[in-house]
């Protein structure tokens, strides 16, 4: 037996970037704790980090390439797998055009710098425009707003939670999600600190969330009416002459157009639709305007809905109008050590360069919306997708109307999955290429440092050597690209690219490099966020566009909400929720995380349950125009009347998957009822929230 050793790394499950301290001996994990010396997370972790050992040791995890045969799954060599994939993809592309092969990227790609760095080369080799990702089931509206207002889709304003005096949280539940497009490990403490310094936290959500319970004020809102609320807040700021632009005043273009556009949206006009009275809306605007510093932070609830683009634009508008943009305590811009925004000036965005073939949805950031992926596979004609590769994604459970995508994948001529499990999506593959994960992978956060509430940088070595037969995701992507092009390896590695990016980045002259980070395993602190937008702005004319025509034109669509009639057939509005002990669809194979009572319940108010004659724990059927699911009722004081909430990420009890623990879980997939036809027409993002459903005893 050897000595106990300690390993420091960043947890890469969610966006919070928590530092971990892991005790291990002879390949066994003895403990996983928060790293108190991590300058950013300072010891914070959540229960999911402890499960990293489960994913590492999971006997269900795939280790060698698999081929589907009539007699079941068969191990094959990497070389055989790569050759077959290249031959099939190239054959289909020769016969039907380059776009005959589709790609879907899932969430873990964003948590793996090897993927982030090697994917562009892979895409070039594959040469298809049929690209999709979970971004269009998530944060696409943030990118579209950043692109049109600031000139770069990645220039997303981040709430300066550690210095603000007033935080308005719309449609986010960071106490459970640990923050999103706001990397802030230990959000709970940070929110509490706002209150301790005399500030205020207000949450706007159709559910009294775990975050709302810690806030000073919670306002129930009807799903999808947030843009109306924000327009009324902006209206009030103009109406009461509370607009103060601060240091950015000379940089702001379009103020008069904005003032004109918000004129109609008085608090009285929007109050009935939102379910928030006019006086409360006025007070909220005044509170935000008069706070020493303030920030509006809108996330999933205001992104994955029919008006996601408008919401994310208006979120930025409110921060600008109150003088809180690019200002301490307001919405700020990180300066990451590895910068994805640099030198984008004048580069045209790909928004609208193409429209999707079947539904004419907009292209953005070189992708089409995932809500139309099934259409593109199932609708015959030129440009139809005939083969797919999914990389670290499980869209059968994660995308709207997942059941139809399930059928679509089954109909493909050929499919490949790069994944760690045989799951609801990858079971459709002809070949599965297994990747390393978690503790076997080196880590640097290329994305989430760009969205973090403090500038820090950290590189983590792998804790465990991968087995000789295993490949990292980036090696799989590299090898596929080489096989597809017939080229020789030029020796590019993610570490080399990372090192170059660090050396040429904002801290390069101060000695930032990969070696520097390797010498500091707890991470290095680069200080609080600083006003820097004037240097980082990428618009051609150097101005902040506060009222891009694209958004003004979209306001017409909103006006329908003002006189929405009640729906007799589908009287309820459905929203999703996240759970503290699961991450999307893939962590449910950890015993540790799934033990205990079934968390996949439909939450509803006491009044709604009484009207439906449902009691707590009874099985209900939730039905939409798309499909129906059955799950237990949970009666709670936390739901707005007329709104029900179901967790996302479940539905593992199907046949022929290889996640043996997950398969025993009773949870059902919310996306068997969601509607792929519902998107934010402006951005193409999936509109999960506010789906009309009926509920009855099963
Ligand atoms: N109704 C509803 N639907 C939603 C949401 C919602 O709120 N409501 N949320 C949406 C959001 S925000 C997101 S991000 C999407 C997520 O959608 P997806 O990204 O499609 O779903 P994940 O569960 O993250 O899928 C991760 C996949 O990667 C695999 N995996 C895990 N680690 C690794 C790795 O290191 N390498 C490789 N190669 N594979 C790995 C897992 O086995 C799994 O198959 O879901 C969306 N869907
Ligand atoms: N534990 C855990 N953490 C996670 C994840 C996970 O699966 N589990 N997933 C990660 C991922 S991929 C992401 S993108 C982030 C997301 O992080 P968050 O944005 O914080 O996500 P949610 O918890 O889904 O919070 C969305 C909130 O919006 C509310 N909502 C729904 N519809 C509306 C609406 O129309 N208006 C308003 N105002 N509110 C609405 C919901 O009730 C919910 O409270 O979380 C990440 N962290
Ligand atoms: S909050 Fe996120 S990053 Fe932190 S330990 Fe939990 S899963 Fe990992
Ligand atoms: Mo996400």
PDB file of C-alpha atoms in Angstrom, residues 222-334:
ATOM      1  CA  UNK A 222     -47.298  33.977 -15.333  1.00  0.00           C
ATOM      2  CA  UNK A 223     -44.906  31.981 -17.530  1.00  0.00           C
ATOM      3  CA  UNK A 224     -43.613  33.734 -20.636  1.00  0.00           C
ATOM      4  CA  UNK A 225     -44.802  37.208 -19.654  1.00  0.00           C
ATOM      5  CA  UNK A 226     -41.368  38.407 -18.461  1.00  0.00           C
ATOM      6  CA  UNK A 227     -40.724  40.540 -21.535  1.00  0.00           C
ATOM      7  CA  UNK A 228     -43.908  42.464 -20.760  1.00  0.00           C
ATOM      8  CA  UNK A 229     -42.773  42.994 -17.186  1.00  0.00           C
ATOM      9  CA  UNK A 230     -39.371  44.228 -18.329  1.00  0.00           C
ATOM     10  CA  UNK A 231     -40.944  46.553 -20.901  1.00  0.00           C
ATOM     11  CA  UNK A 232     -43.111  48.034 -18.149  1.00  0.00           C
ATOM     12  CA  UNK A 233     -40.032  48.476 -15.949  1.00  0.00           C
ATOM     13  CA  UNK A 234     -38.275  50.274 -18.801  1.00  0.00           C
ATOM     14  CA  UNK A 235     -41.424  52.315 -19.441  1.00  0.00           C
ATOM     15  CA  UNK A 236     -41.481  53.413 -15.806  1.00  0.00           C
ATOM     16  CA  UNK A 237     -37.822  54.444 -15.888  1.00  0.00           C
ATOM     17  CA  UNK A 238     -38.494  56.724 -18.869  1.00  0.00           C
ATOM     18  CA  UNK A 239     -41.864  57.901 -17.572  1.00  0.00           C
ATOM     19  CA  UNK A 240     -40.462  58.936 -14.198  1.00  0.00           C
ATOM     20  CA  UNK A 241     -37.245  60.348 -15.640  1.00  0.00           C
ATOM     21  CA  UNK A 242     -35.147  57.805 -13.832  1.00  0.00           C
ATOM     22  CA  UNK A 243     -32.921  56.896 -16.780  1.00  0.00           C
ATOM     23  CA  UNK A 244     -29.248  57.443 -15.913  1.00  0.00           C
ATOM     24  CA  UNK A 245     -26.756  56.066 -18.385  1.00  0.00           C
ATOM     25  CA  UNK A 246     -23.567  56.756 -16.455  1.00  0.00           C
ATOM     26  CA  UNK A 247     -20.139  56.442 -18.006  1.00  0.00           C
ATOM     27  CA  UNK A 248     -21.418  54.681 -21.118  1.00  0.00           C
ATOM     28  CA  UNK A 249     -23.696  57.561 -22.136  1.00  0.00           C
ATOM     29  CA  UNK A 250     -21.622  58.627 -25.166  1.00  0.00           C
ATOM     30  CA  UNK A 251     -21.500  55.030 -26.346  1.00  0.00           C
ATOM     31  CA  UNK A 252     -25.203  54.277 -26.444  1.00  0.00           C
ATOM     32  CA  UNK A 253     -27.043  54.304 -29.762  1.00  0.00           C
ATOM     33  CA  UNK A 254     -30.801  53.984 -30.172  1.00  0.00           C
ATOM     34  CA  UNK A 255     -32.114  55.513 -26.953  1.00  0.00           C
ATOM     35  CA  UNK A 256     -34.858  57.532 -28.643  1.00  0.00           C
ATOM     36  CA  UNK A 257     -36.113  54.479 -30.549  1.00  0.00           C
ATOM     37  CA  UNK A 258     -36.180  52.526 -27.319  1.00  0.00           C
ATOM     38  CA  UNK A 259     -38.130  55.244 -25.478  1.00  0.00           C
ATOM     39  CA  UNK A 260     -40.665  55.237 -28.281  1.00  0.00           C
ATOM     40  CA  UNK A 261     -40.970  51.447 -28.311  1.00  0.00           C
ATOM     41  CA  UNK A 262     -41.698  51.090 -24.590  1.00  0.00           C
ATOM     42  CA  UNK A 263     -44.332  53.857 -24.499  1.00  0.00           C
ATOM     43  CA  UNK A 264     -47.297  51.516 -24.842  1.00  0.00           C
ATOM     44  CA  UNK A 265     -46.194  49.154 -22.110  1.00  0.00           C
ATOM     45  CA  UNK A 266     -47.485  50.864 -19.002  1.00  0.00           C
ATOM     46  CA  UNK A 267     -47.514  48.843 -15.795  1.00  0.00           C
ATOM     47  CA  UNK A 268     -51.328  48.896 -15.984  1.00  0.00           C
ATOM     48  CA  UNK A 269     -51.269  47.447 -19.505  1.00  0.00           C
ATOM     49  CA  UNK A 270     -49.086  44.469 -18.625  1.00  0.00           C
ATOM     50  CA  UNK A 271     -50.266  43.768 -15.066  1.00  0.00           C
ATOM     51  CA  UNK A 272     -53.175  41.425 -15.878  1.00  0.00           C
ATOM     52  CA  UNK A 273     -51.057  39.314 -18.250  1.00  0.00           C
ATOM     53  CA  UNK A 274     -48.097  39.066 -15.858  1.00  0.00           C
ATOM     54  CA  UNK A 275     -50.174  38.545 -12.739  1.00  0.00           C
ATOM     55  CA  UNK A 276     -48.213  41.307 -10.964  1.00  0.00           C
ATOM     56  CA  UNK A 277     -50.049  44.499 -10.042  1.00  0.00           C
ATOM     57  CA  UNK A 278     -49.059  47.840 -11.525  1.00  0.00           C
ATOM     58  CA  UNK A 279     -48.038  49.439  -8.234  1.00  0.00           C
ATOM     59  CA  UNK A 280     -45.632  46.568  -7.534  1.00  0.00           C
ATOM     60  CA  UNK A 281     -44.081  46.964 -10.993  1.00  0.00           C
ATOM     61  CA  UNK A 282     -43.566  50.709 -10.426  1.00  0.00           C
ATOM     62  CA  UNK A 283     -41.999  50.105  -7.028  1.00  0.00           C
ATOM     63  CA  UNK A 284     -39.681  47.507  -8.525  1.00  0.00           C
ATOM     64  CA  UNK A 285     -38.503  49.987 -11.179  1.00  0.00           C
ATOM     65  CA  UNK A 286     -37.934  52.642  -8.504  1.00  0.00           C
ATOM     66  CA  UNK A 287     -36.069  50.216  -6.242  1.00  0.00           C
ATOM     67  CA  UNK A 288     -33.793  49.209  -9.059  1.00  0.00           C
ATOM     68  CA  UNK A 289     -33.188  52.793 -10.183  1.00  0.00           C
ATOM     69  CA  UNK A 290     -32.503  54.138  -6.711  1.00  0.00           C
ATOM     70  CA  UNK A 291     -30.225  51.371  -5.445  1.00  0.00           C
ATOM     71  CA  UNK A 292     -26.574  52.374  -5.146  1.00  0.00           C
ATOM     72  CA  UNK A 293     -25.884  49.609  -7.644  1.00  0.00           C
ATOM     73  CA  UNK A 294     -28.294  47.098  -9.126  1.00  0.00           C
ATOM     74  CA  UNK A 295     -28.415  44.264 -11.584  1.00  0.00           C
ATOM     75  CA  UNK A 296     -31.126  42.394 -13.423  1.00  0.00           C
ATOM     76  CA  UNK A 297     -30.211  38.745 -14.040  1.00  0.00           C
ATOM     77  CA  UNK A 298     -32.522  36.665 -16.248  1.00  0.00           C
ATOM     78  CA  UNK A 299     -31.810  33.069 -17.051  1.00  0.00           C
ATOM     79  CA  UNK A 300     -33.503  29.809 -18.156  1.00  0.00           C
ATOM     80  CA  UNK A 301     -37.025  30.916 -17.229  1.00  0.00           C
ATOM     81  CA  UNK A 302     -36.516  33.977 -19.423  1.00  0.00           C
ATOM     82  CA  UNK A 303     -34.560  32.187 -22.139  1.00  0.00           C
ATOM     83  CA  UNK A 304     -36.237  28.850 -22.893  1.00  0.00           C
ATOM     84  CA  UNK A 305     -39.560  30.472 -23.676  1.00  0.00           C
ATOM     85  CA  UNK A 306     -41.397  31.968 -26.646  1.00  0.00           C
ATOM     86  CA  UNK A 307     -39.893  35.442 -26.059  1.00  0.00           C
ATOM     87  CA  UNK A 308     -36.391  34.472 -24.961  1.00  0.00           C
ATOM     88  CA  UNK A 309     -34.690  36.887 -27.359  1.00  0.00           C
ATOM     89  CA  UNK A 310     -36.796  39.831 -26.190  1.00  0.00           C
ATOM     90  CA  UNK A 311     -36.173  38.913 -22.550  1.00  0.00           C
ATOM     91  CA  UNK A 312     -32.402  38.812 -22.871  1.00  0.00           C
ATOM     92  CA  UNK A 313     -32.367  42.078 -24.828  1.00  0.00           C
ATOM     93  CA  UNK A 314     -34.583  43.759 -22.226  1.00  0.00           C
ATOM     94  CA  UNK A 315     -32.494  42.354 -19.394  1.00  0.00           C
ATOM     95  CA  UNK A 316     -29.530  44.247 -20.831  1.00  0.00           C
ATOM     96  CA  UNK A 317     -31.686  47.306 -21.514  1.00  0.00           C
ATOM     97  CA  UNK A 318     -32.677  47.540 -17.829  1.00  0.00           C
ATOM     98  CA  UNK A 319     -29.063  47.314 -16.727  1.00  0.00           C
ATOM     99  CA  UNK A 320     -28.084  50.029 -19.215  1.00  0.00           C
ATOM    100  CA  UNK A 321     -30.981  52.371 -18.389  1.00  0.00           C
ATOM    101  CA  UNK A 322     -30.196  52.296 -14.673  1.00  0.00           C
ATOM    102  CA  UNK A 323     -26.512  53.058 -15.291  1.00  0.00           C
ATOM    103  CA  UNK A 324     -25.510  49.596 -14.136  1.00  0.00           C
ATOM    104  CA  UNK A 325     -23.936  48.259 -17.301  1.00  0.00           C
ATOM    105  CA  UNK A 326     -20.189  47.647 -17.111  1.00  0.00           C
ATOM    106  CA  UNK A 327     -20.189  49.092 -13.627  1.00  0.00           C
ATOM    107  CA  UNK A 328     -19.222  47.659 -10.240  1.00  0.00           C
ATOM    108  CA  UNK A 329     -22.265  46.004  -8.705  1.00  0.00           C
ATOM    109  CA  UNK A 330     -24.059  45.908 -12.047  1.00  0.00           C
ATOM    110  CA  UNK A 331     -23.772  43.717 -15.134  1.00  0.00           C
ATOM    111  CA  UNK A 332     -20.087  43.338 -15.916  1.00  0.00           C
ATOM    112  CA  UNK A 333     -17.734  41.704 -18.377  1.00  0.00           C
ATOM    113  CA  UNK A 334     -15.144  39.199 -17.246  1.00  0.00           C
TER     114      UNK A 334
END
